mmCIF file of C-alpha atoms in Angstrom:
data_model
loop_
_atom_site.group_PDB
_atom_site.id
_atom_site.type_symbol
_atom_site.label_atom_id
_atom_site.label_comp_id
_atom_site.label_asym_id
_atom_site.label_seq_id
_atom_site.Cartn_x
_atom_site.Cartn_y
_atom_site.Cartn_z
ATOM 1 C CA UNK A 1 48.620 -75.479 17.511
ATOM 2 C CA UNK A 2 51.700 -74.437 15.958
ATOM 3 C CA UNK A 3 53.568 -76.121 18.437
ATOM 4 C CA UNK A 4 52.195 -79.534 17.164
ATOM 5 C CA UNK A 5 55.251 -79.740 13.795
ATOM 6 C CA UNK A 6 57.989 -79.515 16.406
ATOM 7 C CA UNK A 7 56.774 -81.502 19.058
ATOM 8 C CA UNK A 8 56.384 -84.888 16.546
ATOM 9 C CA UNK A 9 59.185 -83.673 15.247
ATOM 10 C CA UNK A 10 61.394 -83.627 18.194
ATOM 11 C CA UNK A 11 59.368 -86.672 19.353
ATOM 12 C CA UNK A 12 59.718 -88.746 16.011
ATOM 13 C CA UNK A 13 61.242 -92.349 16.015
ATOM 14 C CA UNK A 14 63.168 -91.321 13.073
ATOM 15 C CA UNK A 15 65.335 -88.608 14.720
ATOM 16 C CA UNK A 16 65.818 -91.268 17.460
ATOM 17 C CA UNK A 17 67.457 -93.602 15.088
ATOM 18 C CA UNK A 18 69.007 -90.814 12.778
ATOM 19 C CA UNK A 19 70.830 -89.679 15.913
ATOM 20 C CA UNK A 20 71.692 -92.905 17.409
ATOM 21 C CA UNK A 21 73.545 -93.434 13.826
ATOM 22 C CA UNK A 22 74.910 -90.195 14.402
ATOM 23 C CA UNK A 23 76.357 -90.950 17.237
ATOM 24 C CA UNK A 24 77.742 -94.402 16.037
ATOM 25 C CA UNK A 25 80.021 -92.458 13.343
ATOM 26 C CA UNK A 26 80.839 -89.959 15.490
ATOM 27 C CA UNK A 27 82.356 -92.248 18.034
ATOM 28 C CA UNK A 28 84.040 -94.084 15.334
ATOM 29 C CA UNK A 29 85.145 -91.374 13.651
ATOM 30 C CA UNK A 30 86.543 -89.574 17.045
ATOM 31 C CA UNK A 31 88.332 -93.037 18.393
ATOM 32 C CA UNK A 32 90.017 -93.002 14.657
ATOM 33 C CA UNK A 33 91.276 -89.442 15.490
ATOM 34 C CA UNK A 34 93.061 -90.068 18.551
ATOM 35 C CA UNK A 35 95.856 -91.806 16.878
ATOM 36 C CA UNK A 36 96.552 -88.400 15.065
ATOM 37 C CA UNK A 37 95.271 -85.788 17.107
ATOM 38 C CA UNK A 38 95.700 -87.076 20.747
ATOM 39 C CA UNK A 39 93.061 -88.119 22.927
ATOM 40 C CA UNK A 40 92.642 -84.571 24.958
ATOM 41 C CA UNK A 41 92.390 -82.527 21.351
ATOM 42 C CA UNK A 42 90.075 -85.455 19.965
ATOM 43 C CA UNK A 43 88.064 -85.072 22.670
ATOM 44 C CA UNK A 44 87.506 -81.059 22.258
ATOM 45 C CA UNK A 45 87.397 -81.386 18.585
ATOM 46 C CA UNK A 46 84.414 -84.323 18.538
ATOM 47 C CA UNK A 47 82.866 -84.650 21.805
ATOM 48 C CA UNK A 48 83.027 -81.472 23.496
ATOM 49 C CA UNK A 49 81.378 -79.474 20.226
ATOM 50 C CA UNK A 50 78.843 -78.428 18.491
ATOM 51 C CA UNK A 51 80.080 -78.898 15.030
ATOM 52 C CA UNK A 52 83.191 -80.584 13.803
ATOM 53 C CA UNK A 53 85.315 -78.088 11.399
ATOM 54 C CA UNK A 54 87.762 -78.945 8.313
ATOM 55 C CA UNK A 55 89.784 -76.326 6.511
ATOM 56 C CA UNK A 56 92.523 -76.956 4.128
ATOM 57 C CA UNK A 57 96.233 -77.112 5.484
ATOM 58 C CA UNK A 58 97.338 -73.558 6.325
ATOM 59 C CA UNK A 59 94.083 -72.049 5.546
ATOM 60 C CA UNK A 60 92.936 -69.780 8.066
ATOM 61 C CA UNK A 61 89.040 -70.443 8.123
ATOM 62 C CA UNK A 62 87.599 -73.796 8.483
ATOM 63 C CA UNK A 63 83.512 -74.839 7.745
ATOM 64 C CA UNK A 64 81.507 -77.274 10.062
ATOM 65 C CA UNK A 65 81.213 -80.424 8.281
ATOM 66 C CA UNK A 66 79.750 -83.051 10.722
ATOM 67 C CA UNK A 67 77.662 -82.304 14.386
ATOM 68 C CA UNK A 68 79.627 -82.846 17.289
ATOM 69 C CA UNK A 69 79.451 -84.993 20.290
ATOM 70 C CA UNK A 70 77.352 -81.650 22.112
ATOM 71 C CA UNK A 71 74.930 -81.446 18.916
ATOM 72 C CA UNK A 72 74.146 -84.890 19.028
ATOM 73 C CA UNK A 73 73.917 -85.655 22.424
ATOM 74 C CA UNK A 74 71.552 -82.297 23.320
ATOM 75 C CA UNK A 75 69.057 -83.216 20.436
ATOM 76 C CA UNK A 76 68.625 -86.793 21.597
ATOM 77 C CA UNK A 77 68.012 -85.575 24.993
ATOM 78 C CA UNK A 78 65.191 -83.315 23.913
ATOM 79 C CA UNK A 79 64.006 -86.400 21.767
ATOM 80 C CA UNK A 80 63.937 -88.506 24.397
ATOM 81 C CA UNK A 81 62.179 -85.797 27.197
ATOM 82 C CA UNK A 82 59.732 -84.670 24.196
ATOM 83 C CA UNK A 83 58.737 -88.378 23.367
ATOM 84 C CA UNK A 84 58.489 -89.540 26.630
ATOM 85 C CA UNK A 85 56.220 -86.560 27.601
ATOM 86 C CA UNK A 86 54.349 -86.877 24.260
ATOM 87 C CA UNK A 87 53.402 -90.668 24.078
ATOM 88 C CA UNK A 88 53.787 -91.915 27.721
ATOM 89 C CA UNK A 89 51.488 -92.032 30.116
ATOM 90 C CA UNK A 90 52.744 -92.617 33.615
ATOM 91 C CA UNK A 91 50.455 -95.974 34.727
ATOM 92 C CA UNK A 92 51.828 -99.537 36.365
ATOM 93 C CA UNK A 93 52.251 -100.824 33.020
ATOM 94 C CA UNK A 94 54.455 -97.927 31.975
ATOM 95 C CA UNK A 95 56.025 -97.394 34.741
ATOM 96 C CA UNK A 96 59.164 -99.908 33.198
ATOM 97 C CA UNK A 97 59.139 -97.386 30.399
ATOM 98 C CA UNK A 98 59.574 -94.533 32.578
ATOM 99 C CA UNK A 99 61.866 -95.746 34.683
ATOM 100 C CA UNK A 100 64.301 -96.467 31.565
ATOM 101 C CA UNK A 101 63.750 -93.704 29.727
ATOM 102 C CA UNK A 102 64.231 -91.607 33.369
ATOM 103 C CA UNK A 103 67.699 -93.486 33.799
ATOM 104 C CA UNK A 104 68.784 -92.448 30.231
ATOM 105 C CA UNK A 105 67.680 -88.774 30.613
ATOM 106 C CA UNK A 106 69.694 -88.725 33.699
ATOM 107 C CA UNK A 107 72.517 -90.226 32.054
ATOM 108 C CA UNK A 108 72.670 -87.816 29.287
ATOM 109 C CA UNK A 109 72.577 -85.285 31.913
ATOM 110 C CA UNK A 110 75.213 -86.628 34.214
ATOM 111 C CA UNK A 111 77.733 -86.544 31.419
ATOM 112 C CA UNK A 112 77.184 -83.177 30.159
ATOM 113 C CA UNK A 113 77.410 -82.028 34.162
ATOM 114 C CA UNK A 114 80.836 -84.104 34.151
ATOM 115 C CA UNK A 115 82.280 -82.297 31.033
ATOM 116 C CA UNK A 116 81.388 -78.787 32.739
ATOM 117 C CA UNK A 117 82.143 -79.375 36.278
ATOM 118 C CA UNK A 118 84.481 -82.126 36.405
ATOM 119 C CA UNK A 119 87.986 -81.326 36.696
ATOM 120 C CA UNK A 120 91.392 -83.571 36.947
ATOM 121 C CA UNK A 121 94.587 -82.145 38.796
ATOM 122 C CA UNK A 122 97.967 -83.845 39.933
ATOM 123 C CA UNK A 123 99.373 -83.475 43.590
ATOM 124 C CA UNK A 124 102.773 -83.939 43.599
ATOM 125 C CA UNK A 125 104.530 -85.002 46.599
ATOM 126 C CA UNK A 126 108.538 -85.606 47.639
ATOM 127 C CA UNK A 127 108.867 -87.673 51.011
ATOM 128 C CA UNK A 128 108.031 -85.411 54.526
ATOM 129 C CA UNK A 129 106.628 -82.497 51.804
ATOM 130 C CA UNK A 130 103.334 -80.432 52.558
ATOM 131 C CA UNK A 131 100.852 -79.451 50.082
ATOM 132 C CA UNK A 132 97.510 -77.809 50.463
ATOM 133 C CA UNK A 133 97.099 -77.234 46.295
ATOM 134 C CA UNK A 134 97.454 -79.735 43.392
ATOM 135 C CA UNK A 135 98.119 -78.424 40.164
ATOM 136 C CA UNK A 136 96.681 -78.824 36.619
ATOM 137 C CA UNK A 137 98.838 -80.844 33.833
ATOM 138 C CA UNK A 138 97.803 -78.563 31.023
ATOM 139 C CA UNK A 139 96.586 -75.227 31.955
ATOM 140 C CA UNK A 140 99.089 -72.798 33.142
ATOM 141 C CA UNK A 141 98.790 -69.404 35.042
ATOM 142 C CA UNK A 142 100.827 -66.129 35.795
ATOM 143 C CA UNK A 143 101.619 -65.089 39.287
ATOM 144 C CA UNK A 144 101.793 -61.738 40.331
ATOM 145 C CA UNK A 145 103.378 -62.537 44.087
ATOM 146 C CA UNK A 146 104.122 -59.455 46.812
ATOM 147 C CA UNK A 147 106.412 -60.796 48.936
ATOM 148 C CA UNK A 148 106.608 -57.610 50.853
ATOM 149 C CA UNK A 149 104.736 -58.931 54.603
ATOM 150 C CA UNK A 150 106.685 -60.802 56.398
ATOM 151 C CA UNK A 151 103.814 -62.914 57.431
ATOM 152 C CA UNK A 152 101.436 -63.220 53.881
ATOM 153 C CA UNK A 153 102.112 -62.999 50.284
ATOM 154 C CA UNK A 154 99.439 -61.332 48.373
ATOM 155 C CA UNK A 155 99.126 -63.446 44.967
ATOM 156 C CA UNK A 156 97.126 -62.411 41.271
ATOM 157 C CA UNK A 157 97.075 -65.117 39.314
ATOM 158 C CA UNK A 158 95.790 -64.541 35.727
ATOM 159 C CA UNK A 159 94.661 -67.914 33.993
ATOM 160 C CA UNK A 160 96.033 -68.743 30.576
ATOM 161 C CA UNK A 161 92.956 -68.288 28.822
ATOM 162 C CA UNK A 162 93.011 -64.334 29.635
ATOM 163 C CA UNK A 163 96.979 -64.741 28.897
ATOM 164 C CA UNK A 164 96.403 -65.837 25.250
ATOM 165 C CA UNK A 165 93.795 -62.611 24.182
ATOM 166 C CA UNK A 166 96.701 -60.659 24.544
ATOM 167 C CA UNK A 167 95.107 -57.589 26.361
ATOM 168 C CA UNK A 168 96.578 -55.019 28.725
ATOM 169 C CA UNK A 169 95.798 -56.723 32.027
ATOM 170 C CA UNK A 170 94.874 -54.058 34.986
ATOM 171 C CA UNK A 171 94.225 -55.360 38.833
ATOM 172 C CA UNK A 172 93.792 -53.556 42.180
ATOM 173 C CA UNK A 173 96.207 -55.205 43.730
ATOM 174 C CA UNK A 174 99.123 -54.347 41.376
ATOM 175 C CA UNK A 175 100.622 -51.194 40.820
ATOM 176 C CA UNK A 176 102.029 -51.679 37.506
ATOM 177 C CA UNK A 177 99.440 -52.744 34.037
ATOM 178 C CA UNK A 178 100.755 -56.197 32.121
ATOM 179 C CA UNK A 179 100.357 -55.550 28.335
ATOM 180 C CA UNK A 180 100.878 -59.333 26.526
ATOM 181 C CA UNK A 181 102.785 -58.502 23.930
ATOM 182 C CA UNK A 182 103.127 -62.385 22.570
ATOM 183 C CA UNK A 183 101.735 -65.499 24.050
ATOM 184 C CA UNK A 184 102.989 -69.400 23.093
ATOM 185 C CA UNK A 185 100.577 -72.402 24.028
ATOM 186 C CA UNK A 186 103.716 -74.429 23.451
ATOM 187 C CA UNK A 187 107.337 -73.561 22.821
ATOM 188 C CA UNK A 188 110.876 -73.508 23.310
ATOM 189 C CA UNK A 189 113.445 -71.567 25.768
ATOM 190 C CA UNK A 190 116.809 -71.609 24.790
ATOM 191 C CA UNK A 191 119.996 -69.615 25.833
ATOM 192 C CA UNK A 192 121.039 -67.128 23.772
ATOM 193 C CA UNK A 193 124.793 -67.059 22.141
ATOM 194 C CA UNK A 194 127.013 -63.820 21.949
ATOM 195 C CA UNK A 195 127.102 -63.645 18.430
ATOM 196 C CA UNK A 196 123.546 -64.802 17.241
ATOM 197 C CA UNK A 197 121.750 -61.868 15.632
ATOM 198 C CA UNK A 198 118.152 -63.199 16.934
ATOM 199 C CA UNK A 199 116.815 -60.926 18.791
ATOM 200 C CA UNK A 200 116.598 -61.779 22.696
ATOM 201 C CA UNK A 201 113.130 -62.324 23.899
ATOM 202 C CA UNK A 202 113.160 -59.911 26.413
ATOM 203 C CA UNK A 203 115.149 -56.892 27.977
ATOM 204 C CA UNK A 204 114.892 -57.979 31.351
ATOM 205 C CA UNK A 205 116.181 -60.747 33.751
ATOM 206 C CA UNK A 206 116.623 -63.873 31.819
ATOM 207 C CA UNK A 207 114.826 -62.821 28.935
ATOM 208 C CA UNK A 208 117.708 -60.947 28.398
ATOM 209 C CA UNK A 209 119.877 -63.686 27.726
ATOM 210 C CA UNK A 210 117.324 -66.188 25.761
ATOM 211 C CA UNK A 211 115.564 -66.662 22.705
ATOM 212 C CA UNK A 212 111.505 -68.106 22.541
ATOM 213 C CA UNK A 213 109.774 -69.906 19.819
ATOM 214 C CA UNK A 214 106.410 -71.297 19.168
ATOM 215 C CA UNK A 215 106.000 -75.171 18.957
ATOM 216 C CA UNK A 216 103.264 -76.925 17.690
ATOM 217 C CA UNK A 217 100.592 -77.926 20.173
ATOM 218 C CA UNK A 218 101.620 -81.946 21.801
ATOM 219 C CA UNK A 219 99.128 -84.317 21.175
ATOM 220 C CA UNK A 220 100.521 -87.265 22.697
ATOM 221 C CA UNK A 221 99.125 -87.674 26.293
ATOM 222 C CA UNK A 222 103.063 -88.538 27.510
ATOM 223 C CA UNK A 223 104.207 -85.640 26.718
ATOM 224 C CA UNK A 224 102.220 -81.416 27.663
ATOM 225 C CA UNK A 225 102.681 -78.561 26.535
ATOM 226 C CA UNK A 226 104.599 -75.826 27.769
ATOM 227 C CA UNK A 227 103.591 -72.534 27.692
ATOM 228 C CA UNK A 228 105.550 -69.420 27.304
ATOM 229 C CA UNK A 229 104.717 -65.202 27.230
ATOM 230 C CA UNK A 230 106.151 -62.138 26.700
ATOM 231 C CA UNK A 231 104.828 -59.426 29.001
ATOM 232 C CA UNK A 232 105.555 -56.127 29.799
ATOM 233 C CA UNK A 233 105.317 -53.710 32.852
ATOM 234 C CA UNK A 234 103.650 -50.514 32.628
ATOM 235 C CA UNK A 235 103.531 -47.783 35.370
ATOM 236 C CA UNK A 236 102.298 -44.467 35.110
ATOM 237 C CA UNK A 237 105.872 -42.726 34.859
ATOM 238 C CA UNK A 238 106.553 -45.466 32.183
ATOM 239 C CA UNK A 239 107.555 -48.928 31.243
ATOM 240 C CA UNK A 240 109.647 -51.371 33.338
ATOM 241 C CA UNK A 241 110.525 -53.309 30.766
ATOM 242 C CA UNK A 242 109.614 -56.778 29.174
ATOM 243 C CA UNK A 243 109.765 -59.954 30.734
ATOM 244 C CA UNK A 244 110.392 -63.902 29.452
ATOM 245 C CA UNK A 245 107.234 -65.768 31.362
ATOM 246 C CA UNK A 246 107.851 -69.436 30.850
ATOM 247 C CA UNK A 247 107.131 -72.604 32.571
ATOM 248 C CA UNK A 248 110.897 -73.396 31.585
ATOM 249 C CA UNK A 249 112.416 -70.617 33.964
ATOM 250 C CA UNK A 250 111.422 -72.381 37.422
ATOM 251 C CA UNK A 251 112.703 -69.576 39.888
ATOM 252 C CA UNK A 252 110.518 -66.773 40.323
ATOM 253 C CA UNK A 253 111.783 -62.986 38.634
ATOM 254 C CA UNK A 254 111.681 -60.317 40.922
ATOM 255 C CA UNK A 255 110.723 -56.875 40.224
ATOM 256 C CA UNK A 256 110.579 -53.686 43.058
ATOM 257 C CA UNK A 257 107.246 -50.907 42.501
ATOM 258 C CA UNK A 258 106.688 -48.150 44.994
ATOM 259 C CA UNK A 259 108.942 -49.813 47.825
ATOM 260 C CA UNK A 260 107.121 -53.849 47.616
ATOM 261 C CA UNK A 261 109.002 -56.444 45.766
ATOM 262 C CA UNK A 262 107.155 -58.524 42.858
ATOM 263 C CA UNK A 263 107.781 -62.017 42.495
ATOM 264 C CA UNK A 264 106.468 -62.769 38.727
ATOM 265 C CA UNK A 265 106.412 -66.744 37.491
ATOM 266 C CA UNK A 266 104.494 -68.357 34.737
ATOM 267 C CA UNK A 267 103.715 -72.191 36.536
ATOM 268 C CA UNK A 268 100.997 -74.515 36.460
ATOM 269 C CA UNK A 269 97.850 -74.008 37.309
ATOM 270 C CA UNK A 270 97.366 -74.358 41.279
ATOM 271 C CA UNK A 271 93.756 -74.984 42.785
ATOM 272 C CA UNK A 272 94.644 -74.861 46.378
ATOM 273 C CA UNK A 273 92.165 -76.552 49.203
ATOM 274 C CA UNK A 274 91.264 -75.867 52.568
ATOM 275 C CA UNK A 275 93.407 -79.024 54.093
ATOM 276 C CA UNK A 276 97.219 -80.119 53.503
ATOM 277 C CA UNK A 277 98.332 -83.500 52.550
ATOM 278 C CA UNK A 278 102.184 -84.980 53.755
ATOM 279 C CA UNK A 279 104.026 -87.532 52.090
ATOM 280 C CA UNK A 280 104.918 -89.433 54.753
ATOM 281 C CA UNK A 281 106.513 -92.528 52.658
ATOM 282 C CA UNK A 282 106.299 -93.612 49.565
ATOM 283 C CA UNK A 283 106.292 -97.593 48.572
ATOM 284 C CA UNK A 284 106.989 -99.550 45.402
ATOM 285 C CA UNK A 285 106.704 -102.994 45.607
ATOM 286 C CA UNK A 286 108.049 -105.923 42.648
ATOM 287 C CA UNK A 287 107.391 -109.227 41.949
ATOM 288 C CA UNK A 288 110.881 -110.724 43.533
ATOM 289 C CA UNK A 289 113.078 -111.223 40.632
ATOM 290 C CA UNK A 290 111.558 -108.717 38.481
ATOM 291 C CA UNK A 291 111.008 -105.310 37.768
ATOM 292 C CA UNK A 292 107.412 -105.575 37.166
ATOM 293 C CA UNK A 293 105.401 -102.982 39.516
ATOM 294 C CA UNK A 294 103.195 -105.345 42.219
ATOM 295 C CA UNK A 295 102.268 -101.932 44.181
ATOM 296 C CA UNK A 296 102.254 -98.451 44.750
ATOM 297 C CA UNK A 297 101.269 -97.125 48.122
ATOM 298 C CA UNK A 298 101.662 -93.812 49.635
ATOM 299 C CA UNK A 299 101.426 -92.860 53.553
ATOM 300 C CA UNK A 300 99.922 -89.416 53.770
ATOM 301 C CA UNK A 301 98.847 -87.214 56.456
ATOM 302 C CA UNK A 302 95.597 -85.342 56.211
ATOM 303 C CA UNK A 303 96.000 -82.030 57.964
ATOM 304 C CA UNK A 304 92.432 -79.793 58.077
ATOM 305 C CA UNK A 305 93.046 -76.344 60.564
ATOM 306 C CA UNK A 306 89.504 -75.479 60.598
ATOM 307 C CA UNK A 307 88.487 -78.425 61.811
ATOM 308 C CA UNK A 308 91.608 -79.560 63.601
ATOM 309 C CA UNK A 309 91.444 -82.822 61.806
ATOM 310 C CA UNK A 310 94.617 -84.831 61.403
ATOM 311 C CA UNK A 311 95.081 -88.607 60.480
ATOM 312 C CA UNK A 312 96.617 -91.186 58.590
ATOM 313 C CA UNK A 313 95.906 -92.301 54.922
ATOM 314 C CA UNK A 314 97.032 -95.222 52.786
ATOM 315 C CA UNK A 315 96.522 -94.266 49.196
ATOM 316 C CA UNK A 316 97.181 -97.172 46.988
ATOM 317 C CA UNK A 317 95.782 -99.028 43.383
ATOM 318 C CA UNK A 318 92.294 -99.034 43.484
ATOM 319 C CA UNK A 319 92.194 -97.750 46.744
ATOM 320 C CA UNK A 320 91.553 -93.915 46.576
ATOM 321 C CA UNK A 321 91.615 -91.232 48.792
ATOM 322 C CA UNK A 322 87.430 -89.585 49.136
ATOM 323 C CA UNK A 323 87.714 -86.487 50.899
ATOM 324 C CA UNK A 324 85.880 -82.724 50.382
ATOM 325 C CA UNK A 325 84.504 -83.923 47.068
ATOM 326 C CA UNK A 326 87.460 -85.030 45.889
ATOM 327 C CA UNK A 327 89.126 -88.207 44.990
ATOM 328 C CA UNK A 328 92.503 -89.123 45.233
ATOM 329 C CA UNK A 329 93.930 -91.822 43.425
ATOM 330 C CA UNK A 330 97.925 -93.237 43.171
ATOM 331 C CA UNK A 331 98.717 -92.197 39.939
ATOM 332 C CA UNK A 332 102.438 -91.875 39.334
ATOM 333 C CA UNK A 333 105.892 -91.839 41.171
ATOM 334 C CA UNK A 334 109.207 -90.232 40.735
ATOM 335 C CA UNK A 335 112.027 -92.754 39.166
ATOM 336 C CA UNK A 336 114.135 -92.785 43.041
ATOM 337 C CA UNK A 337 111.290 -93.735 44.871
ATOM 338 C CA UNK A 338 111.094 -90.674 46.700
ATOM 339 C CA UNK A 339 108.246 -89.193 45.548
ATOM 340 C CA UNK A 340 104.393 -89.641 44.617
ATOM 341 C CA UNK A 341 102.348 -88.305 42.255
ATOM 342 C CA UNK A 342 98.612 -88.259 42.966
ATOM 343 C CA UNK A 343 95.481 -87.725 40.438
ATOM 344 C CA UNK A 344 93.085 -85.468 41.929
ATOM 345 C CA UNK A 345 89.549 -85.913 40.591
ATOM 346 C CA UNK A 346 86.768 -83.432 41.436
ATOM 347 C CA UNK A 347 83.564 -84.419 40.071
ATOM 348 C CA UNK A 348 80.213 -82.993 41.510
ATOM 349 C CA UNK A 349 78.164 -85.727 38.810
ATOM 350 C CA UNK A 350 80.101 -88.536 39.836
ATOM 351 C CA UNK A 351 77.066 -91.038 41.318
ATOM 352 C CA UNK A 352 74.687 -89.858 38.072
ATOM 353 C CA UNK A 353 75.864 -93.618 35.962
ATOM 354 C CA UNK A 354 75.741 -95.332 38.702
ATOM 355 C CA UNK A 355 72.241 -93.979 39.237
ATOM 356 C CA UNK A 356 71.313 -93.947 35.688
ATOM 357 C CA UNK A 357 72.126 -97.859 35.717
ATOM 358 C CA UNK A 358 69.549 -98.408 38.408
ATOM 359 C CA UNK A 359 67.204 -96.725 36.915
ATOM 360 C CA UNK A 360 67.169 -98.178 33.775
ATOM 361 C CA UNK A 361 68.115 -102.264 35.007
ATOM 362 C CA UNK A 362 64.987 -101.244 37.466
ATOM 363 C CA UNK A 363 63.060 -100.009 34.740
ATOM 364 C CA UNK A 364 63.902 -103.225 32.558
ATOM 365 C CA UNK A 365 63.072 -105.544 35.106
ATOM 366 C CA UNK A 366 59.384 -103.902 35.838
ATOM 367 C CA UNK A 367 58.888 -103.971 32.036
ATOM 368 C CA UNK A 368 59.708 -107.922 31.919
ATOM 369 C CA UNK A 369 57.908 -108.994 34.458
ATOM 370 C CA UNK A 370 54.751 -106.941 33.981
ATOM 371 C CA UNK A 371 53.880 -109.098 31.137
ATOM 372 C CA UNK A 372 55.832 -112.358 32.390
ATOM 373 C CA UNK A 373 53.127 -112.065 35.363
ATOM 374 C CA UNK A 374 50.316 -112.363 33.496
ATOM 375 C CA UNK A 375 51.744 -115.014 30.989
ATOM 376 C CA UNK A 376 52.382 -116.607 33.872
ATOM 377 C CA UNK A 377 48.834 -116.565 35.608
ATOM 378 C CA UNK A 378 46.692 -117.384 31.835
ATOM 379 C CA UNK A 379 48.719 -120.595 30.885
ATOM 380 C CA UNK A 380 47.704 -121.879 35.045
ATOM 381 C CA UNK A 381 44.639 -120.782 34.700
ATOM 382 C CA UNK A 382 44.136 -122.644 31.124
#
């Protein structure tokens, strides 16, 4: 059949250890990289690729020189699946062998679900505030806000990733086009003087008044970046104007179409959630005499209107919140002791290790004692 080359070859003991060794130098390789790149720009660059790319300093095309963490893992998965199909018979003596190579299948699997579905937010809370959204650390978003209603605000949000193509950007819901005239993944806001001859970075609101440049993307995982565009308005009788969007202007700019008044804000991402969590107090405890941390603890309430739930939570070091698929852990805290700052984990694959490790310490002990049995039972029989 001329299925028969790729099958031994997918199903060769040779690409298991060529990729295994694969592997080894990628992780080495990628752990070496952190120190320079940053562990969230490592990751993308090694792990969460096909290919790793070089290009000289400057240059503006790069060539893959080494397969990434995606490469590697997806062909050992189909060399494990195609081997275990191809040599493995499923009896009580292989049934060991199944079982492991079942728990490592799954494990593959669970962490390329976690890389595509998992996602990591931060809640931020001051003492007696309400929020039913947390926000993420480094992906920003625009809001288009009418404030108009008295009762509801109508938002658009437009991610950052449609932000940075730098296309006209045309919604139902607003009356006026947004044409992205430049877009910074990182930069700088500054105020502009009287007498400098660089050109402001807008013509309207505070734009008017300040200059923008691009900074080179953070690495460190201390510090983010922060994200800056300049948009402008379009209406069929003509332009409003352009605007400064940054994450370093923190009030809203307002703008008035056809009678309803705009609120327009470039701010973190916000994935909001169908319950609201209250700081009710914060606590920081030392070692007496010191200033070393001994515990963080925050007092929330969980608020749910659909269900009319509402109770009590401690959220503390290693002592997380599980609630709606989430998981809340006590991450950070603001220097007056006012505030918390919580790490919101959503991760659908979450249970696939610890099921993987079953599988496979299951699968290891079956293989053991299938032939210690029978070791066993000749030498009392002898």
């Amino acid at each position: 059949m001329f299925l028969d080359k790729p099958i031994r070859f997918f199903s060769s003991l040779r690409l298991t250890v060529a990729l295994l060794l694969l592997g080894l130098v990628l992780i080495f390789w990628g752990t070496l990289a952190q120190v320079d790149l940053g562990l969230y720009k490592a990751q993308n660059e090694f792990f969460r690729s096909f290919f790793i790319y070089w290009g000289p300093r400057g240059a503006g095309w790069k060539v893959p020189i080494f397969p990434g963490g995606y490469l590697v893992g997806g062909l050992l998965l189909i060399n494990l699946v195609t081997a275990h199909i191809n040599r493995f018979t499923l009896t009580r003596k292989k049934a060991g062998i199944w079982l492991v190579h079942v728990g490592v299948i799954l494990l593959l699997l669970g962490q390329l679900l976690t890389d595509m579905l998992s996602r990591e937010t931060a809640l931020h809370l001051r003492e007696g505030e309400a929020r039913s959204y947390s926000e993420s650390d480094r992906e920003a978003e625009l809001a288009v806000i009418d404030t108009s209603d008295r009762d509801t605000d109508k938002v658009v949000a437009i991610s950052q990733r449609v932000l940075a193509r730098r296309k006209q950007i045309q919604h139902a819901e607003l009356p006026f086009a947004i044409e992205i005239r430049q877009f910074f993944a990182n930069s700088q806001v500054t105020k502009r003087a009287q007498e400098s001859k660089e050109p402001a970075a807008a013509n309207q609101n505070i734009g008017a008044s300040t200059t923008v440049r691009e900074l080179p993307r953070v690495t460190s995982m201390d510090d983010r970046d922060v994200p800056s565009a300049v948009i402008e308005l379009t209406t069929p009788r003509g332009s409003l104007g352009t605007w400064l969007m940054s994450e370093f202007i923190e009030q809203p700019q307002t703008v008035r179409v056809d009678n309803r008044n705009y609120e327009l804000i470039l701010r973190p991402t916000r994935h909001y959630k169908p319950f609201s969590v209250r700081l009710l107090r914060f606590q920081h405890d030392v070692y007496a005499g010191t200033d070393i941390p001994k515990n963080f603890a925050s007092r929330v309430l969980l608020q749910r209107p659909d269900t009319g739930e509402k109770r009590e939570v401690l959220i503390y070091m290693n002592n997380p919140l599980r609630y709606a698929g989430e998981t809340f852990y006590q991450a950070s805290f603001d220097r007056d002791d006012q505030g918390t700052v919580l790490q919101v984990v959503h991760n659908p694959s979450w249970l696939t290790p610890y099921v993987s490790c079953i599988l496979v310490a299951l699968g290891l002990v079956w293989q053991f004692l299938s032939h210690l049995v029978p070791f066993i039972r000749r030498k009392v029989l002898v």
